[in-house]
């Protein structure tokens, strides 16, 4: 193959590897648990429609790439977007429009994640990070292929929907962060503290009853 195509495929593999590592390697990011606050209901509803738009544009992008012979240069980009849409389905797994897709994932390729209890607001930050990465890679590395229609139309739809989804996810995160103490949401950093741990500078309590100057003395030189 031509050298530019080899370099592009190499970049696509790097993109897919980075996205996969972002899902597998635990990163130092805030962890969110609990139900979303009522104030974020509107933003979550808009985020749901963005995820649905991402899925529709991804399917059109896949079909047109196959039909126009562009799948070789966009395969990893489509796989990256599938990971982002799947993460969004796990995040909103109780939504009526995404519940069926979540059940398909939970019974198939993502069964292990579902068995571990993944889902809900704990997927908000991973979804946002993966979507931002996909948005940047699509915008910088695949904008030149927008001229190939109708593939370019679905590519533009993917970029716009991913950018909007990333912005709305950040909006929801800020709401959760600001309302966490009042609404019972739990947030924590990358580290953890085991229950029962004591500060390292705490002095151990001894069990002996030692009393100074209570023993028998010895006379020197005697």
C-alpha atoms as a printed R data frame, in Angstrom:
    type eleno elety resid chain resno       x       y      z
1   ATOM     1    CA   UNK     A     1   0.000   0.000  0.000
2   ATOM     2    CA   UNK     A     2   1.084   3.641 -0.443
3   ATOM     3    CA   UNK     A     3   3.127   5.142  2.366
4   ATOM     4    CA   UNK     A     4   0.450   7.754  3.374
5   ATOM     5    CA   UNK     A     5  -2.099   4.966  3.758
6   ATOM     6    CA   UNK     A     6   0.309   2.971  5.943
7   ATOM     7    CA   UNK     A     7   0.910   6.011  8.156
8   ATOM     8    CA   UNK     A     8  -2.848   6.625  8.424
9   ATOM     9    CA   UNK     A     9  -3.560   3.028  9.396
10  ATOM    10    CA   UNK     A    10  -0.775   3.214 11.967
11  ATOM    11    CA   UNK     A    11  -2.376   6.318 13.434
12  ATOM    12    CA   UNK     A    12  -5.758   4.568 13.531
13  ATOM    13    CA   UNK     A    13  -4.254   1.642 15.449
14  ATOM    14    CA   UNK     A    14  -2.676   4.059 17.910
15  ATOM    15    CA   UNK     A    15  -6.044   5.769 18.382
16  ATOM    16    CA   UNK     A    16  -7.781   2.453 19.063
17  ATOM    17    CA   UNK     A    17  -5.044   1.378 21.477
18  ATOM    18    CA   UNK     A    18  -5.319   4.650 23.411
19  ATOM    19    CA   UNK     A    19  -9.083   4.313 23.668
20  ATOM    20    CA   UNK     A    20  -8.825   0.713 24.820
21  ATOM    21    CA   UNK     A    21  -6.242   1.653 27.465
22  ATOM    22    CA   UNK     A    22  -8.539   4.444 28.667
23  ATOM    23    CA   UNK     A    23 -11.204   1.813 29.379
24  ATOM    24    CA   UNK     A    24  -8.944  -0.817 30.916
25  ATOM    25    CA   UNK     A    25  -6.296   1.087 32.883
26  ATOM    26    CA   UNK     A    26  -7.666   2.687 36.094
27  ATOM    27    CA   UNK     A    27  -7.000   6.423 35.875
28  ATOM    28    CA   UNK     A    28  -6.982   9.038 38.592
29  ATOM    29    CA   UNK     A    29 -10.426  10.490 37.917
30  ATOM    30    CA   UNK     A    30 -13.325  11.427 40.183
31  ATOM    31    CA   UNK     A    31 -15.656   8.518 40.833
32  ATOM    32    CA   UNK     A    32 -19.385   9.270 40.908
33  ATOM    33    CA   UNK     A    33 -21.976   6.982 42.417
34  ATOM    34    CA   UNK     A    34 -25.625   7.251 43.255
35  ATOM    35    CA   UNK     A    35 -28.618   8.528 41.283
36  ATOM    36    CA   UNK     A    36 -28.279  11.744 39.266
37  ATOM    37    CA   UNK     A    37 -29.697  14.910 40.832
38  ATOM    38    CA   UNK     A    38 -33.033  16.214 39.607
39  ATOM    39    CA   UNK     A    39 -31.372  19.414 38.402
40  ATOM    40    CA   UNK     A    40 -29.449  17.396 35.790
41  ATOM    41    CA   UNK     A    41 -32.542  15.725 34.298
42  ATOM    42    CA   UNK     A    42 -32.766  18.174 31.406
43  ATOM    43    CA   UNK     A    43 -29.097  17.863 30.473
44  ATOM    44    CA   UNK     A    44 -29.266  14.067 30.718
45  ATOM    45    CA   UNK     A    45 -32.267  14.026 28.389
46  ATOM    46    CA   UNK     A    46 -30.349  16.073 25.826
47  ATOM    47    CA   UNK     A    47 -27.334  13.816 26.324
48  ATOM    48    CA   UNK     A    48 -29.518  10.793 25.583
49  ATOM    49    CA   UNK     A    49 -30.541  12.241 22.220
50  ATOM    50    CA   UNK     A    50 -26.891  12.944 21.426
51  ATOM    51    CA   UNK     A    51 -26.013   9.310 22.155
52  ATOM    52    CA   UNK     A    52 -28.868   8.159 19.898
53  ATOM    53    CA   UNK     A    53 -27.594  10.499 17.169
54  ATOM    54    CA   UNK     A    54 -24.086   9.095 17.640
55  ATOM    55    CA   UNK     A    55 -25.407   5.568 17.158
56  ATOM    56    CA   UNK     A    56 -27.434   6.465 14.044
57  ATOM    57    CA   UNK     A    57 -24.535   8.341 12.442
58  ATOM    58    CA   UNK     A    58 -22.155   5.499 13.333
59  ATOM    59    CA   UNK     A    59 -24.346   2.969 11.499
60  ATOM    60    CA   UNK     A    60 -24.604   5.234  8.446
61  ATOM    61    CA   UNK     A    61 -20.875   5.844  8.576
62  ATOM    62    CA   UNK     A    62 -20.194   2.105  8.638
63  ATOM    63    CA   UNK     A    63 -22.531   1.312  5.740
64  ATOM    64    CA   UNK     A    64 -21.263   4.130  3.525
65  ATOM    65    CA   UNK     A    65 -17.634   3.302  4.332
66  ATOM    66    CA   UNK     A    66 -18.283  -0.280  3.231
67  ATOM    67    CA   UNK     A    67 -20.092   0.837  0.100
68  ATOM    68    CA   UNK     A    68 -17.485   3.414 -0.931
69  ATOM    69    CA   UNK     A    69 -14.405   1.343 -0.091
70  ATOM    70    CA   UNK     A    70 -13.320   3.534  2.836
71  ATOM    71    CA   UNK     A    71 -13.602   0.932  5.582
72  ATOM    72    CA   UNK     A    72  -9.853   0.299  5.475
73  ATOM    73    CA   UNK     A    73  -9.079   3.831  6.648
74  ATOM    74    CA   UNK     A    74 -11.979   4.215  9.080
75  ATOM    75    CA   UNK     A    75 -12.399   0.805 10.710
76  ATOM    76    CA   UNK     A    76 -10.744   1.753 13.995
77  ATOM    77    CA   UNK     A    77 -12.568   5.072 14.100
78  ATOM    78    CA   UNK     A    78 -15.903   3.272 13.860
79  ATOM    79    CA   UNK     A    79 -14.820   0.807 16.554
80  ATOM    80    CA   UNK     A    80 -13.830   3.706 18.809
81  ATOM    81    CA   UNK     A    81 -17.237   5.276 18.316
82  ATOM    82    CA   UNK     A    82 -18.969   1.980 19.078
83  ATOM    83    CA   UNK     A    83 -17.123   1.894 22.403
84  ATOM    84    CA   UNK     A    84 -18.328   5.423 23.177
85  ATOM    85    CA   UNK     A    85 -21.945   4.624 22.293
86  ATOM    86    CA   UNK     A    86 -21.770   1.439 24.372
87  ATOM    87    CA   UNK     A    87 -20.446   3.398 27.346
88  ATOM    88    CA   UNK     A    88 -23.318   5.842 26.925
89  ATOM    89    CA   UNK     A    89 -25.807   2.964 26.914
90  ATOM    90    CA   UNK     A    90 -24.333   1.668 30.173
91  ATOM    91    CA   UNK     A    91 -24.517   5.152 31.671
92  ATOM    92    CA   UNK     A    92 -28.233   5.498 30.774
93  ATOM    93    CA   UNK     A    93 -29.113   1.824 30.989
94  ATOM    94    CA   UNK     A    94 -32.458   2.538 32.680
95  ATOM    95    CA   UNK     A    95 -33.640   4.891 29.926
96  ATOM    96    CA   UNK     A    96 -36.501   3.549 27.821
97  ATOM    97    CA   UNK     A    97 -34.733   4.305 24.530
98  ATOM    98    CA   UNK     A    98 -31.363   2.795 25.472
99  ATOM    99    CA   UNK     A    99 -32.463  -0.092 27.711
100 ATOM   100    CA   UNK     A   100 -32.867  -2.559 24.831
101 ATOM   101    CA   UNK     A   101 -29.397  -1.779 23.457
102 ATOM   102    CA   UNK     A   102 -27.933  -2.111 26.944
103 ATOM   103    CA   UNK     A   103 -29.563  -5.530 27.361
104 ATOM   104    CA   UNK     A   104 -28.047  -6.687 24.062
105 ATOM   105    CA   UNK     A   105 -24.612  -5.546 25.216
106 ATOM   106    CA   UNK     A   106 -25.054  -7.068 28.682
107 ATOM   107    CA   UNK     A   107 -26.027 -10.418 27.164
108 ATOM   108    CA   UNK     A   108 -23.247 -10.362 24.574
109 ATOM   109    CA   UNK     A   109 -19.856  -8.643 24.267
110 ATOM   110    CA   UNK     A   110 -20.152  -6.634 27.511
111 ATOM   111    CA   UNK     A   111 -21.464  -9.407 29.746
112 ATOM   112    CA   UNK     A   112 -18.486  -9.238 32.092
113 ATOM   113    CA   UNK     A   113 -18.923  -5.476 32.592
114 ATOM   114    CA   UNK     A   114 -22.620  -5.933 33.355
115 ATOM   115    CA   UNK     A   115 -21.894  -8.726 35.841
116 ATOM   116    CA   UNK     A   116 -19.465  -6.429 37.670
117 ATOM   117    CA   UNK     A   117 -22.231  -3.877 38.164
118 ATOM   118    CA   UNK     A   118 -20.957  -1.230 35.774
119 ATOM   119    CA   UNK     A   119 -23.463   1.393 34.749
120 ATOM   120    CA   UNK     A   120 -25.164   4.549 35.868
121 ATOM   121    CA   UNK     A   121 -23.360   7.732 36.796
122 ATOM   122    CA   UNK     A   122 -20.072   5.932 37.401
123 ATOM   123    CA   UNK     A   123 -19.748   5.717 33.591
124 ATOM   124    CA   UNK     A   124 -20.121   9.495 33.116
125 ATOM   125    CA   UNK     A   125 -16.431  10.403 33.268
126 ATOM   126    CA   UNK     A   126 -15.191   7.443 31.132
127 ATOM   127    CA   UNK     A   127 -17.886   8.237 28.549
128 ATOM   128    CA   UNK     A   128 -16.854  11.891 28.447
129 ATOM   129    CA   UNK     A   129 -13.156  11.095 28.050
130 ATOM   130    CA   UNK     A   130 -13.673   8.514 25.293
131 ATOM   131    CA   UNK     A   131 -16.073  10.809 23.433
132 ATOM   132    CA   UNK     A   132 -13.642  13.729 23.603
133 ATOM   133    CA   UNK     A   133 -10.830  11.534 22.256
134 ATOM   134    CA   UNK     A   134 -12.995  10.272 19.388
135 ATOM   135    CA   UNK     A   135 -14.136  13.821 18.602
136 ATOM   136    CA   UNK     A   136 -10.551  15.081 18.393
137 ATOM   137    CA   UNK     A   137  -9.304  12.158 16.290
138 ATOM   138    CA   UNK     A   138 -12.235  12.394 13.858
139 ATOM   139    CA   UNK     A   139 -11.845  16.154 13.510
140 ATOM   140    CA   UNK     A   140  -8.075  16.123 12.992
141 ATOM   141    CA   UNK     A   141  -7.475  12.879 11.122
142 ATOM   142    CA   UNK     A   142 -10.619  12.309  9.050
143 ATOM   143    CA   UNK     A   143 -11.837  15.772  8.049
144 ATOM   144    CA   UNK     A   144 -10.201  15.354  4.634
145 ATOM   145    CA   UNK     A   145 -12.609  12.518  3.815
146 ATOM   146    CA   UNK     A   146 -15.728  14.679  4.180
147 ATOM   147    CA   UNK     A   147 -15.619  15.251  0.419
148 ATOM   148    CA   UNK     A   148 -16.615  11.625 -0.208
149 ATOM   149    CA   UNK     A   149 -20.393  11.721 -0.144
150 ATOM   150    CA   UNK     A   150 -22.589  10.359  1.348
151 ATOM   151    CA   UNK     A   151 -19.881   9.056  3.706
152 ATOM   152    CA   UNK     A   152 -18.841  12.612  4.546
153 ATOM   153    CA   UNK     A   153 -22.366  13.515  5.640
154 ATOM   154    CA   UNK     A   154 -22.418  10.788  8.280
155 ATOM   155    CA   UNK     A   155 -18.862  11.670  9.315
156 ATOM   156    CA   UNK     A   156 -19.950  15.261  9.951
157 ATOM   157    CA   UNK     A   157 -22.913  13.956 11.939
158 ATOM   158    CA   UNK     A   158 -20.565  11.839 14.058
159 ATOM   159    CA   UNK     A   159 -18.285  14.778 14.795
160 ATOM   160    CA   UNK     A   160 -21.148  17.139 15.696
161 ATOM   161    CA   UNK     A   161 -22.978  14.602 17.882
162 ATOM   162    CA   UNK     A   162 -19.781  13.618 19.697
163 ATOM   163    CA   UNK     A   163 -18.875  17.238 20.383
164 ATOM   164    CA   UNK     A   164 -22.363  17.963 21.729
165 ATOM   165    CA   UNK     A   165 -22.335  14.777 23.840
166 ATOM   166    CA   UNK     A   166 -18.955  15.655 25.351
167 ATOM   167    CA   UNK     A   167 -20.173  19.172 26.236
168 ATOM   168    CA   UNK     A   168 -23.395  17.880 27.821
169 ATOM   169    CA   UNK     A   169 -21.498  15.210 29.757
170 ATOM   170    CA   UNK     A   170 -19.235  17.929 31.170
171 ATOM   171    CA   UNK     A   171 -22.318  19.985 32.039
172 ATOM   172    CA   UNK     A   172 -23.843  17.065 33.935
173 ATOM   173    CA   UNK     A   173 -20.553  16.449 35.734
174 ATOM   174    CA   UNK     A   174 -20.389  20.063 36.926
175 ATOM   175    CA   UNK     A   175 -23.956  19.831 38.224
176 ATOM   176    CA   UNK     A   176 -23.194  16.620 40.084
177 ATOM   177    CA   UNK     A   177 -19.996  18.101 41.490
178 ATOM   178    CA   UNK     A   178 -21.725  21.240 42.753
179 ATOM   179    CA   UNK     A   179 -24.753  19.414 44.179
180 ATOM   180    CA   UNK     A   180 -22.941  16.382 45.578
181 ATOM   181    CA   UNK     A   181 -22.993  17.308 49.305
182 ATOM   182    CA   UNK     A   182 -26.664  18.269 49.266
183 ATOM   183    CA   UNK     A   183 -28.117  15.497 47.118
184 ATOM   184    CA   UNK     A   184 -26.268  12.547 48.613
185 ATOM   185    CA   UNK     A   185 -24.005  11.892 45.633
186 ATOM   186    CA   UNK     A   186 -20.659  10.371 46.490
187 ATOM   187    CA   UNK     A   187 -17.488  11.496 44.788
188 ATOM   188    CA   UNK     A   188 -13.936  10.468 45.393
189 ATOM   189    CA   UNK     A   189 -10.508  10.670 43.848
190 ATOM   190    CA   UNK     A   190  -8.278   7.933 42.524
191 ATOM   191    CA   UNK     A   191  -7.021   6.839 45.917
192 ATOM   192    CA   UNK     A   192  -8.861   4.989 48.620
193 ATOM   193    CA   UNK     A   193  -8.700   4.479 52.351
194 ATOM   194    CA   UNK     A   194  -9.327   1.109 53.931
195 ATOM   195    CA   UNK     A   195 -11.705   1.039 56.836
196 ATOM   196    CA   UNK     A   196  -9.997   0.543 60.138
197 ATOM   197    CA   UNK     A   197  -6.762   2.242 59.058
198 ATOM   198    CA   UNK     A   198  -5.154   4.435 61.697
199 ATOM   199    CA   UNK     A   199  -2.828   7.380 61.157
200 ATOM   200    CA   UNK     A   200   0.773   6.337 60.822
201 ATOM   201    CA   UNK     A   201   1.927   8.759 63.537
202 ATOM   202    CA   UNK     A   202  -0.446   7.338 66.140
203 ATOM   203    CA   UNK     A   203   1.435   5.829 69.039
204 ATOM   204    CA   UNK     A   204   0.649   2.174 69.775
205 ATOM   205    CA   UNK     A   205  -0.974   1.500 73.079
206 ATOM   206    CA   UNK     A   206   1.138  -0.715 75.282
207 ATOM   207    CA   UNK     A   207  -0.268  -3.423 77.489
208 ATOM   208    CA   UNK     A   208   2.438  -3.372 80.253
209 ATOM   209    CA   UNK     A   209   1.965  -1.481 83.529
210 ATOM   210    CA   UNK     A   210   5.416   0.083 83.794
211 ATOM   211    CA   UNK     A   211   6.000   2.479 86.706
212 ATOM   212    CA   UNK     A   212   9.257   4.459 86.754
213 ATOM   213    CA   UNK     A   213  11.549   4.340 89.850
214 ATOM   214    CA   UNK     A   214   9.583   1.437 91.324
215 ATOM   215    CA   UNK     A   215  12.267  -1.254 91.236
216 ATOM   216    CA   UNK     A   216  14.913  -2.225 93.770
217 ATOM   217    CA   UNK     A   217  18.127  -0.213 93.526
218 ATOM   218    CA   UNK     A   218  21.713  -1.533 93.312
219 ATOM   219    CA   UNK     A   219  24.575   0.081 95.207
220 ATOM   220    CA   UNK     A   220  27.641   0.901 93.137
221 ATOM   221    CA   UNK     A   221  30.968  -0.390 94.320
222 ATOM   222    CA   UNK     A   222  29.357  -2.460 97.064
